[in-house]
Amino acid sequence: MSSAPVLTVLTFKSADHIVADGGTQSWVLSRKRVLACEYVVCARHRQGPWKPEGPEAHKHAFLVGKISDVVPSSETPGRWRVEFSEFAIVDGPKLPLDSASPTQYFPSLESLGIDETALEWQAAAVTAAGEATLMSDAPPRGGGINSILLQAKTLVANGLNVPIEAVEITIRA
């Protein structure tokens, strides 16, 4: 079992929203410190100014991601997006978050009550219509071409301020 540090984030966004964004964002954090972490755990934030997009109870984990990179946020200048190559949907537990900060660090998944060996990893996939989806039949390891295409579409959509559905990528071989 891994003993690498874990970043936790308290977010109003749903798993679908996070995967479509290419990761969880817009965070004030230390890129170097986050890159030393193996996982990011997303927990539901029900007490903020935004309407929660998921049914989870406040501070309950709903998504674990294997961190692949930390890049500038596509939503908020000066903030960061934590990208992950794989993710697992979880049903809780309630996390021991004890700070006003929406980002906190813990020594391991085990310290949060999450059994790393029980996680079922998925990769984000892009449908023929160009929508990011959660796919249980996605490749079990690594993001592969679907992850790269989703990242490219997200960058173009954000750069042009259009919905991701409006971006199509054509590959001619």
Short mmCIF file of N, CA and C in Angstrom, two decimals:
data_model
loop_
_atom_site.label_atom_id
_atom_site.label_comp_id
_atom_site.label_asym_id
_atom_site.label_seq_id
_atom_site.Cartn_x
_atom_site.Cartn_y
_atom_site.Cartn_z
N MET A 1 0.84 -1.18 0.00
CA MET A 1 0.00 0.00 0.00
C MET A 1 0.88 1.25 0.00
N SER A 2 0.47 2.26 -0.71
CA SER A 2 1.23 3.49 -0.86
C SER A 2 1.19 4.32 0.42
N SER A 3 2.31 4.99 0.69
CA SER A 3 2.33 5.90 1.83
C SER A 3 2.62 7.32 1.36
N ALA A 4 2.37 7.58 0.07
CA ALA A 4 2.61 8.91 -0.49
C ALA A 4 1.57 9.89 0.02
N PRO A 5 1.95 11.16 0.17
CA PRO A 5 0.98 12.16 0.62
C PRO A 5 -0.19 12.30 -0.35
N VAL A 6 -1.30 12.79 0.20
CA VAL A 6 -2.55 12.94 -0.55
C VAL A 6 -3.03 14.37 -0.40
N LEU A 7 -3.48 14.97 -1.51
CA LEU A 7 -4.13 16.27 -1.48
C LEU A 7 -5.63 16.03 -1.43
N THR A 8 -6.33 16.76 -0.56
CA THR A 8 -7.79 16.73 -0.57
C THR A 8 -8.29 18.10 -0.99
N VAL A 9 -9.39 18.10 -1.75
CA VAL A 9 -10.02 19.35 -2.17
C VAL A 9 -11.51 19.27 -1.86
N LEU A 10 -12.05 20.34 -1.35
CA LEU A 10 -13.46 20.46 -1.04
C LEU A 10 -14.10 21.23 -2.19
N THR A 11 -14.98 20.57 -2.95
CA THR A 11 -15.50 21.15 -4.19
C THR A 11 -17.01 20.97 -4.32
N PHE A 12 -17.64 21.94 -4.99
CA PHE A 12 -19.07 21.83 -5.28
C PHE A 12 -19.29 21.07 -6.59
N LYS A 13 -18.24 20.87 -7.40
CA LYS A 13 -18.39 20.27 -8.73
C LYS A 13 -18.58 18.76 -8.66
N SER A 14 -19.29 18.23 -9.67
CA SER A 14 -19.54 16.79 -9.77
C SER A 14 -18.35 16.08 -10.40
N ALA A 15 -18.35 14.76 -10.29
CA ALA A 15 -17.30 13.96 -10.93
C ALA A 15 -17.31 14.19 -12.44
N ASP A 16 -18.50 14.23 -13.06
CA ASP A 16 -18.60 14.48 -14.51
C ASP A 16 -17.96 15.82 -14.87
N HIS A 17 -18.25 16.85 -14.09
CA HIS A 17 -17.71 18.19 -14.34
C HIS A 17 -16.19 18.18 -14.23
N ILE A 18 -15.68 17.54 -13.19
CA ILE A 18 -14.23 17.49 -12.96
C ILE A 18 -13.52 16.76 -14.10
N VAL A 19 -14.07 15.63 -14.51
CA VAL A 19 -13.46 14.86 -15.60
C VAL A 19 -13.51 15.66 -16.90
N ALA A 20 -14.64 16.33 -17.17
CA ALA A 20 -14.76 17.14 -18.39
C ALA A 20 -13.78 18.30 -18.39
N ASP A 21 -13.46 18.83 -17.20
CA ASP A 21 -12.48 19.93 -17.07
C ASP A 21 -11.04 19.43 -17.25
N GLY A 22 -10.84 18.13 -17.24
CA GLY A 22 -9.48 17.60 -17.34
C GLY A 22 -8.78 17.55 -15.99
N GLY A 23 -9.52 17.75 -14.91
CA GLY A 23 -8.97 17.72 -13.56
C GLY A 23 -9.75 18.63 -12.65
N THR A 24 -9.34 18.70 -11.41
CA THR A 24 -10.02 19.55 -10.45
C THR A 24 -9.33 20.90 -10.37
N GLN A 25 -10.12 21.96 -10.45
CA GLN A 25 -9.57 23.32 -10.48
C GLN A 25 -10.54 24.26 -9.79
N SER A 26 -10.31 25.39 -9.48
CA SER A 26 -9.25 26.37 -9.53
C SER A 26 -8.70 26.54 -8.11
N TRP A 27 -7.54 26.03 -7.85
CA TRP A 27 -7.00 25.95 -6.50
C TRP A 27 -5.79 26.84 -6.30
N VAL A 28 -5.69 27.40 -5.11
CA VAL A 28 -4.48 28.10 -4.68
C VAL A 28 -3.68 27.04 -3.93
N LEU A 29 -2.52 26.68 -4.47
CA LEU A 29 -1.71 25.63 -3.86
C LEU A 29 -0.28 25.72 -4.35
N SER A 30 0.57 24.90 -3.77
CA SER A 30 1.96 24.81 -4.18
C SER A 30 2.10 23.68 -5.20
N ARG A 31 2.41 24.03 -6.44
CA ARG A 31 2.56 23.01 -7.49
C ARG A 31 3.57 21.95 -7.07
N LYS A 32 4.69 22.38 -6.52
CA LYS A 32 5.75 21.44 -6.11
C LYS A 32 5.23 20.48 -5.04
N ARG A 33 4.48 21.00 -4.08
CA ARG A 33 3.97 20.14 -3.01
C ARG A 33 2.94 19.15 -3.55
N VAL A 34 2.08 19.59 -4.45
CA VAL A 34 1.07 18.69 -5.01
C VAL A 34 1.72 17.61 -5.87
N LEU A 35 2.76 17.96 -6.61
CA LEU A 35 3.44 16.95 -7.44
C LEU A 35 4.13 15.88 -6.60
N ALA A 36 4.35 16.16 -5.33
CA ALA A 36 4.91 15.15 -4.42
C ALA A 36 3.83 14.20 -3.92
N CYS A 37 2.57 14.53 -4.19
CA CYS A 37 1.44 13.68 -3.78
C CYS A 37 1.14 12.68 -4.90
N GLU A 38 0.64 11.52 -4.50
CA GLU A 38 0.25 10.51 -5.48
C GLU A 38 -1.22 10.66 -5.90
N TYR A 39 -2.05 11.09 -4.94
CA TYR A 39 -3.49 11.14 -5.19
C TYR A 39 -4.07 12.50 -4.83
N VAL A 40 -5.20 12.83 -5.48
CA VAL A 40 -6.07 13.93 -5.06
C VAL A 40 -7.42 13.30 -4.73
N VAL A 41 -7.98 13.69 -3.61
CA VAL A 41 -9.29 13.19 -3.19
C VAL A 41 -10.25 14.38 -3.21
N CYS A 42 -11.31 14.25 -4.00
CA CYS A 42 -12.33 15.30 -4.08
C CYS A 42 -13.45 14.96 -3.10
N ALA A 43 -13.81 15.95 -2.27
CA ALA A 43 -14.88 15.79 -1.30
C ALA A 43 -15.93 16.86 -1.55
N ARG A 44 -17.16 16.55 -1.21
CA ARG A 44 -18.29 17.45 -1.47
C ARG A 44 -18.25 18.67 -0.54
N HIS A 45 -18.45 19.83 -1.16
CA HIS A 45 -18.58 21.08 -0.42
C HIS A 45 -20.03 21.53 -0.54
N ARG A 46 -20.78 21.43 0.53
CA ARG A 46 -22.20 21.78 0.52
C ARG A 46 -22.47 23.12 1.18
N GLN A 47 -21.46 23.76 1.77
CA GLN A 47 -21.71 24.96 2.55
C GLN A 47 -21.13 26.23 1.93
N GLY A 48 -20.75 26.16 0.67
CA GLY A 48 -20.20 27.33 0.01
C GLY A 48 -21.28 28.13 -0.70
N PRO A 49 -20.87 29.14 -1.44
CA PRO A 49 -21.85 29.98 -2.14
C PRO A 49 -22.42 29.33 -3.40
N TRP A 50 -21.83 28.23 -3.87
CA TRP A 50 -22.29 27.58 -5.09
C TRP A 50 -23.14 26.36 -4.76
N LYS A 51 -24.11 26.09 -5.63
CA LYS A 51 -24.97 24.92 -5.45
C LYS A 51 -24.17 23.65 -5.75
N PRO A 52 -24.15 22.70 -4.82
CA PRO A 52 -23.42 21.45 -5.06
C PRO A 52 -24.01 20.69 -6.26
N GLU A 53 -23.14 20.13 -7.08
CA GLU A 53 -23.57 19.39 -8.26
C GLU A 53 -23.77 17.90 -7.98
N GLY A 54 -23.52 17.46 -6.77
CA GLY A 54 -23.67 16.05 -6.44
C GLY A 54 -24.43 15.86 -5.14
N PRO A 55 -24.90 14.63 -4.90
CA PRO A 55 -25.73 14.35 -3.73
C PRO A 55 -24.95 14.04 -2.44
N GLU A 56 -23.64 13.96 -2.52
CA GLU A 56 -22.85 13.52 -1.38
C GLU A 56 -23.01 14.47 -0.19
N ALA A 57 -22.88 13.91 1.00
CA ALA A 57 -22.92 14.71 2.22
C ALA A 57 -21.67 15.58 2.32
N HIS A 58 -21.76 16.66 3.07
CA HIS A 58 -20.64 17.59 3.24
C HIS A 58 -19.40 16.86 3.76
N LYS A 59 -18.27 17.12 3.11
CA LYS A 59 -16.94 16.57 3.44
C LYS A 59 -16.79 15.08 3.12
N HIS A 60 -17.72 14.50 2.39
CA HIS A 60 -17.60 13.09 2.02
C HIS A 60 -16.88 12.96 0.68
N ALA A 61 -15.93 12.04 0.62
CA ALA A 61 -15.16 11.80 -0.61
C ALA A 61 -16.06 11.19 -1.68
N PHE A 62 -15.82 11.60 -2.95
CA PHE A 62 -16.58 11.00 -4.05
C PHE A 62 -15.70 10.65 -5.24
N LEU A 63 -14.47 11.13 -5.29
CA LEU A 63 -13.58 10.85 -6.41
C LEU A 63 -12.14 10.86 -5.91
N VAL A 64 -11.36 9.86 -6.35
CA VAL A 64 -9.92 9.80 -6.08
C VAL A 64 -9.23 9.79 -7.42
N GLY A 65 -8.24 10.67 -7.62
CA GLY A 65 -7.51 10.72 -8.87
C GLY A 65 -6.03 10.48 -8.66
N LYS A 66 -5.40 9.76 -9.59
CA LYS A 66 -3.94 9.58 -9.59
C LYS A 66 -3.34 10.81 -10.26
N ILE A 67 -2.65 11.62 -9.49
CA ILE A 67 -2.14 12.90 -9.99
C ILE A 67 -1.11 12.67 -11.09
N SER A 68 -1.32 13.36 -12.24
CA SER A 68 -0.37 13.28 -13.35
C SER A 68 0.35 14.60 -13.59
N ASP A 69 -0.30 15.73 -13.24
CA ASP A 69 0.34 17.03 -13.45
C ASP A 69 -0.45 18.10 -12.72
N VAL A 70 0.17 19.25 -12.56
CA VAL A 70 -0.48 20.44 -12.00
C VAL A 70 -0.19 21.56 -12.99
N VAL A 71 -1.25 22.12 -13.57
CA VAL A 71 -1.12 23.11 -14.64
C VAL A 71 -1.95 24.34 -14.28
N PRO A 72 -1.68 25.48 -14.93
CA PRO A 72 -2.50 26.65 -14.66
C PRO A 72 -3.98 26.37 -14.93
N SER A 73 -4.83 26.89 -14.07
CA SER A 73 -6.27 26.71 -14.20
C SER A 73 -6.77 27.35 -15.49
N SER A 74 -7.71 26.69 -16.14
CA SER A 74 -8.33 27.29 -17.33
C SER A 74 -9.51 28.17 -16.94
N GLU A 75 -9.83 28.23 -15.66
CA GLU A 75 -10.95 29.05 -15.18
C GLU A 75 -10.50 30.35 -14.52
N THR A 76 -9.46 30.27 -13.68
CA THR A 76 -9.08 31.42 -12.86
C THR A 76 -7.58 31.68 -12.96
N PRO A 77 -7.18 32.84 -13.46
CA PRO A 77 -5.75 33.16 -13.53
C PRO A 77 -5.11 33.12 -12.15
N GLY A 78 -3.89 32.61 -12.10
CA GLY A 78 -3.15 32.54 -10.85
C GLY A 78 -3.48 31.33 -9.99
N ARG A 79 -4.38 30.50 -10.46
CA ARG A 79 -4.75 29.28 -9.72
C ARG A 79 -4.36 28.05 -10.55
N TRP A 80 -4.53 26.87 -9.96
CA TRP A 80 -4.04 25.63 -10.56
C TRP A 80 -5.13 24.60 -10.78
N ARG A 81 -4.92 23.76 -11.79
CA ARG A 81 -5.74 22.57 -12.04
C ARG A 81 -4.88 21.35 -11.75
N VAL A 82 -5.42 20.44 -10.95
CA VAL A 82 -4.73 19.19 -10.64
C VAL A 82 -5.29 18.15 -11.60
N GLU A 83 -4.42 17.67 -12.50
CA GLU A 83 -4.84 16.67 -13.49
C GLU A 83 -4.52 15.28 -12.98
N PHE A 84 -5.29 14.31 -13.45
CA PHE A 84 -5.02 12.92 -13.06
C PHE A 84 -5.17 12.01 -14.26
N SER A 85 -4.36 10.95 -14.28
CA SER A 85 -4.36 10.00 -15.39
C SER A 85 -5.48 8.97 -15.25
N GLU A 86 -5.86 8.68 -14.01
CA GLU A 86 -6.92 7.73 -13.72
C GLU A 86 -7.70 8.24 -12.52
N PHE A 87 -8.93 7.76 -12.40
CA PHE A 87 -9.72 8.15 -11.25
C PHE A 87 -10.60 6.98 -10.83
N ALA A 88 -11.05 7.04 -9.58
CA ALA A 88 -11.98 6.06 -9.05
C ALA A 88 -13.11 6.82 -8.35
N ILE A 89 -14.33 6.38 -8.56
CA ILE A 89 -15.48 6.95 -7.88
C ILE A 89 -15.61 6.22 -6.55
N VAL A 90 -15.78 6.97 -5.47
CA VAL A 90 -15.92 6.37 -4.14
C VAL A 90 -17.20 6.90 -3.49
N ASP A 91 -17.69 6.16 -2.53
CA ASP A 91 -18.89 6.54 -1.77
C ASP A 91 -18.45 6.81 -0.34
N GLY A 92 -17.95 8.03 -0.12
CA GLY A 92 -17.43 8.38 1.21
C GLY A 92 -16.03 7.85 1.36
N PRO A 93 -15.49 7.91 2.48
CA PRO A 93 -16.00 8.27 3.80
C PRO A 93 -15.99 9.77 4.01
N LYS A 94 -16.51 10.18 5.18
CA LYS A 94 -16.40 11.58 5.58
C LYS A 94 -14.94 11.83 5.93
N LEU A 95 -14.37 12.88 5.35
CA LEU A 95 -12.95 13.17 5.57
C LEU A 95 -12.75 14.03 6.81
N PRO A 96 -11.63 13.85 7.50
CA PRO A 96 -11.34 14.61 8.72
C PRO A 96 -10.77 15.99 8.40
N LEU A 97 -11.52 16.77 7.64
CA LEU A 97 -11.07 18.10 7.24
C LEU A 97 -11.30 19.06 8.40
N ASP A 98 -10.23 19.78 8.80
CA ASP A 98 -10.32 20.61 10.00
C ASP A 98 -9.75 22.00 9.79
N SER A 99 -9.88 22.51 8.58
CA SER A 99 -9.31 23.81 8.26
C SER A 99 -10.33 24.61 7.45
N ALA A 100 -10.18 25.90 7.45
CA ALA A 100 -11.03 26.75 6.61
C ALA A 100 -10.60 26.65 5.15
N SER A 101 -9.40 26.15 4.89
CA SER A 101 -8.89 26.02 3.53
C SER A 101 -9.59 24.86 2.82
N PRO A 102 -9.96 25.04 1.54
CA PRO A 102 -10.57 23.94 0.80
C PRO A 102 -9.55 22.89 0.34
N THR A 103 -8.25 23.17 0.51
CA THR A 103 -7.22 22.19 0.16
C THR A 103 -6.45 21.82 1.42
N GLN A 104 -6.25 20.51 1.61
CA GLN A 104 -5.49 20.03 2.76
C GLN A 104 -4.68 18.81 2.33
N TYR A 105 -3.65 18.51 3.09
CA TYR A 105 -2.76 17.39 2.79
C TYR A 105 -2.83 16.37 3.92
N PHE A 106 -2.75 15.09 3.52
CA PHE A 106 -2.76 13.99 4.48
C PHE A 106 -1.66 13.01 4.10
N PRO A 107 -1.23 12.18 5.05
CA PRO A 107 -0.10 11.29 4.78
C PRO A 107 -0.40 10.16 3.80
N SER A 108 -1.65 9.71 3.70
CA SER A 108 -1.98 8.58 2.83
C SER A 108 -3.48 8.47 2.66
N LEU A 109 -3.91 7.65 1.70
CA LEU A 109 -5.34 7.36 1.55
C LEU A 109 -5.85 6.65 2.79
N GLU A 110 -5.05 5.76 3.32
CA GLU A 110 -5.44 5.01 4.52
C GLU A 110 -5.77 5.95 5.68
N SER A 111 -5.01 7.04 5.81
CA SER A 111 -5.27 8.00 6.89
C SER A 111 -6.61 8.70 6.73
N LEU A 112 -7.19 8.62 5.52
CA LEU A 112 -8.50 9.20 5.25
C LEU A 112 -9.61 8.17 5.34
N GLY A 113 -9.25 6.91 5.59
CA GLY A 113 -10.24 5.85 5.64
C GLY A 113 -10.61 5.30 4.27
N ILE A 114 -9.71 5.48 3.29
CA ILE A 114 -9.95 4.98 1.93
C ILE A 114 -9.02 3.81 1.68
N ASP A 115 -9.58 2.66 1.30
CA ASP A 115 -8.81 1.46 1.01
C ASP A 115 -8.33 1.51 -0.44
N GLU A 116 -7.04 1.76 -0.59
CA GLU A 116 -6.45 1.90 -1.92
C GLU A 116 -6.65 0.65 -2.77
N THR A 117 -6.60 -0.53 -2.17
CA THR A 117 -6.71 -1.78 -2.93
C THR A 117 -8.13 -2.03 -3.44
N ALA A 118 -9.12 -1.35 -2.88
CA ALA A 118 -10.51 -1.55 -3.29
C ALA A 118 -10.93 -0.60 -4.41
N LEU A 119 -10.06 0.33 -4.79
CA LEU A 119 -10.43 1.33 -5.80
C LEU A 119 -10.46 0.70 -7.20
N GLU A 120 -11.49 1.03 -7.96
CA GLU A 120 -11.63 0.57 -9.34
C GLU A 120 -11.31 1.74 -10.25
N TRP A 121 -10.13 1.70 -10.88
CA TRP A 121 -9.63 2.82 -11.66
C TRP A 121 -10.27 2.88 -13.03
N GLN A 122 -10.54 4.12 -13.48
CA GLN A 122 -11.12 4.39 -14.79
C GLN A 122 -10.32 5.50 -15.45
N ALA A 123 -10.44 5.59 -16.76
CA ALA A 123 -9.87 6.71 -17.50
C ALA A 123 -11.01 7.48 -18.14
N ALA A 124 -10.85 8.79 -18.28
CA ALA A 124 -11.86 9.58 -18.98
C ALA A 124 -11.80 9.23 -20.46
N ALA A 125 -12.93 9.15 -21.09
CA ALA A 125 -12.98 8.85 -22.52
C ALA A 125 -13.82 9.92 -23.21
N VAL A 126 -13.58 10.11 -24.48
CA VAL A 126 -14.32 11.09 -25.26
C VAL A 126 -15.25 10.33 -26.21
N THR A 127 -16.54 10.68 -26.17
CA THR A 127 -17.51 10.01 -27.03
C THR A 127 -17.38 10.52 -28.45
N ALA A 128 -18.05 9.85 -29.38
CA ALA A 128 -18.03 10.28 -30.78
C ALA A 128 -18.60 11.69 -30.92
N ALA A 129 -19.50 12.08 -30.00
CA ALA A 129 -20.08 13.42 -30.04
C ALA A 129 -19.15 14.46 -29.43
N GLY A 130 -18.01 14.00 -28.91
CA GLY A 130 -17.04 14.93 -28.37
C GLY A 130 -17.26 15.28 -26.91
N GLU A 131 -18.10 14.53 -26.22
CA GLU A 131 -18.35 14.82 -24.82
C GLU A 131 -17.46 13.96 -23.93
N ALA A 132 -16.96 14.56 -22.87
CA ALA A 132 -16.20 13.79 -21.89
C ALA A 132 -17.19 13.00 -21.06
N THR A 133 -16.88 11.74 -20.82
CA THR A 133 -17.78 10.90 -20.04
C THR A 133 -16.99 10.05 -19.07
N LEU A 134 -17.68 9.52 -18.08
CA LEU A 134 -17.09 8.56 -17.17
C LEU A 134 -17.36 7.20 -17.78
N MET A 135 -16.32 6.45 -18.05
CA MET A 135 -16.47 5.18 -18.74
C MET A 135 -15.95 4.04 -17.88
N SER A 136 -16.82 3.13 -17.48
CA SER A 136 -16.36 2.00 -16.68
C SER A 136 -15.60 1.01 -17.55
N ASP A 137 -15.80 1.04 -18.87
CA ASP A 137 -15.08 0.12 -19.75
C ASP A 137 -13.88 0.80 -20.42
N ALA A 138 -13.44 1.93 -19.86
CA ALA A 138 -12.27 2.63 -20.39
C ALA A 138 -11.02 1.82 -20.09
N PRO A 139 -9.92 2.10 -20.79
CA PRO A 139 -8.69 1.37 -20.53
C PRO A 139 -8.33 1.44 -19.05
N PRO A 140 -7.91 0.33 -18.45
CA PRO A 140 -7.67 0.30 -17.01
C PRO A 140 -6.45 1.09 -16.56
N ARG A 141 -5.50 1.35 -17.38
CA ARG A 141 -4.29 2.05 -16.97
C ARG A 141 -3.95 3.17 -17.93
N GLY A 142 -3.61 4.33 -17.39
CA GLY A 142 -3.16 5.47 -18.19
C GLY A 142 -4.29 6.13 -18.96
N GLY A 143 -4.12 7.39 -19.29
CA GLY A 143 -5.15 8.13 -19.99
C GLY A 143 -5.16 7.84 -21.47
N GLY A 144 -4.00 7.55 -22.07
CA GLY A 144 -3.92 7.23 -23.48
C GLY A 144 -4.41 8.36 -24.37
N ILE A 145 -4.81 8.00 -25.58
CA ILE A 145 -5.20 8.99 -26.59
C ILE A 145 -6.46 9.74 -26.18
N ASN A 146 -7.40 9.07 -25.50
CA ASN A 146 -8.62 9.76 -25.08
C ASN A 146 -8.31 10.90 -24.12
N SER A 147 -7.38 10.67 -23.22
CA SER A 147 -7.00 11.72 -22.27
C SER A 147 -6.34 12.89 -22.99
N ILE A 148 -5.49 12.59 -23.96
CA ILE A 148 -4.81 13.63 -24.73
C ILE A 148 -5.83 14.44 -25.52
N LEU A 149 -6.77 13.76 -26.17
CA LEU A 149 -7.80 14.45 -26.96
C LEU A 149 -8.69 15.32 -26.07
N LEU A 150 -9.04 14.80 -24.89
CA LEU A 150 -9.86 15.58 -23.97
C LEU A 150 -9.12 16.84 -23.52
N GLN A 151 -7.83 16.69 -23.22
CA GLN A 151 -7.02 17.85 -22.82
C GLN A 151 -6.96 18.88 -23.94
N ALA A 152 -6.73 18.41 -25.17
CA ALA A 152 -6.64 19.32 -26.31
C ALA A 152 -7.97 20.04 -26.53
N LYS A 153 -9.07 19.29 -26.50
CA LYS A 153 -10.38 19.90 -26.69
C LYS A 153 -10.69 20.91 -25.60
N THR A 154 -10.33 20.58 -24.37
CA THR A 154 -10.57 21.49 -23.24
C THR A 154 -9.79 22.78 -23.42
N LEU A 155 -8.53 22.68 -23.82
CA LEU A 155 -7.71 23.87 -24.03
C LEU A 155 -8.28 24.76 -25.14
N VAL A 156 -8.68 24.13 -26.24
CA VAL A 156 -9.25 24.90 -27.36
C VAL A 156 -10.57 25.54 -26.94
N ALA A 157 -11.45 24.77 -26.29
CA ALA A 157 -12.74 25.30 -25.86
C ALA A 157 -12.57 26.46 -24.90
N ASN A 158 -11.68 26.30 -23.94
CA ASN A 158 -11.45 27.38 -22.98
C ASN A 158 -10.81 28.60 -23.63
N GLY A 159 -9.89 28.36 -24.55
CA GLY A 159 -9.23 29.46 -25.25
C GLY A 159 -10.16 30.26 -26.13
N LEU A 160 -11.13 29.60 -26.71
CA LEU A 160 -12.10 30.26 -27.60
C LEU A 160 -13.40 30.62 -26.88
N ASN A 161 -13.48 30.24 -25.62
CA ASN A 161 -14.67 30.50 -24.80
C ASN A 161 -15.93 29.91 -25.45
N VAL A 162 -15.82 28.63 -25.84
CA VAL A 162 -16.95 27.91 -26.40
C VAL A 162 -17.12 26.61 -25.61
N PRO A 163 -18.29 25.99 -25.66
CA PRO A 163 -18.45 24.71 -24.95
C PRO A 163 -17.59 23.63 -25.59
N ILE A 164 -17.17 22.67 -24.78
CA ILE A 164 -16.31 21.60 -25.28
C ILE A 164 -17.00 20.83 -26.41
N GLU A 165 -18.34 20.77 -26.37
CA GLU A 165 -19.09 20.07 -27.42
C GLU A 165 -18.91 20.71 -28.79
N ALA A 166 -18.50 21.99 -28.83
CA ALA A 166 -18.32 22.71 -30.09
C ALA A 166 -16.97 22.42 -30.74
N VAL A 167 -16.09 21.72 -30.03
CA VAL A 167 -14.75 21.45 -30.53
C VAL A 167 -14.69 20.03 -31.09
N GLU A 168 -14.25 19.92 -32.34
CA GLU A 168 -14.04 18.61 -32.97
C GLU A 168 -12.58 18.51 -33.39
N ILE A 169 -12.01 17.34 -33.20
CA ILE A 169 -10.64 17.10 -33.63
C ILE A 169 -10.65 16.03 -34.70
N THR A 170 -10.08 16.32 -35.82
CA THR A 170 -10.01 15.37 -36.93
C THR A 170 -8.56 14.92 -37.09
N ILE A 171 -8.37 13.61 -37.16
CA ILE A 171 -7.03 13.05 -37.35
C ILE A 171 -7.02 12.32 -38.67
N ARG A 172 -6.09 12.72 -39.55
CA ARG A 172 -5.95 12.06 -40.86
C ARG A 172 -4.65 11.28 -40.85
N ALA A 173 -4.77 10.02 -41.12
CA ALA A 173 -3.57 9.17 -41.11
C ALA A 173 -3.20 8.77 -42.52
#
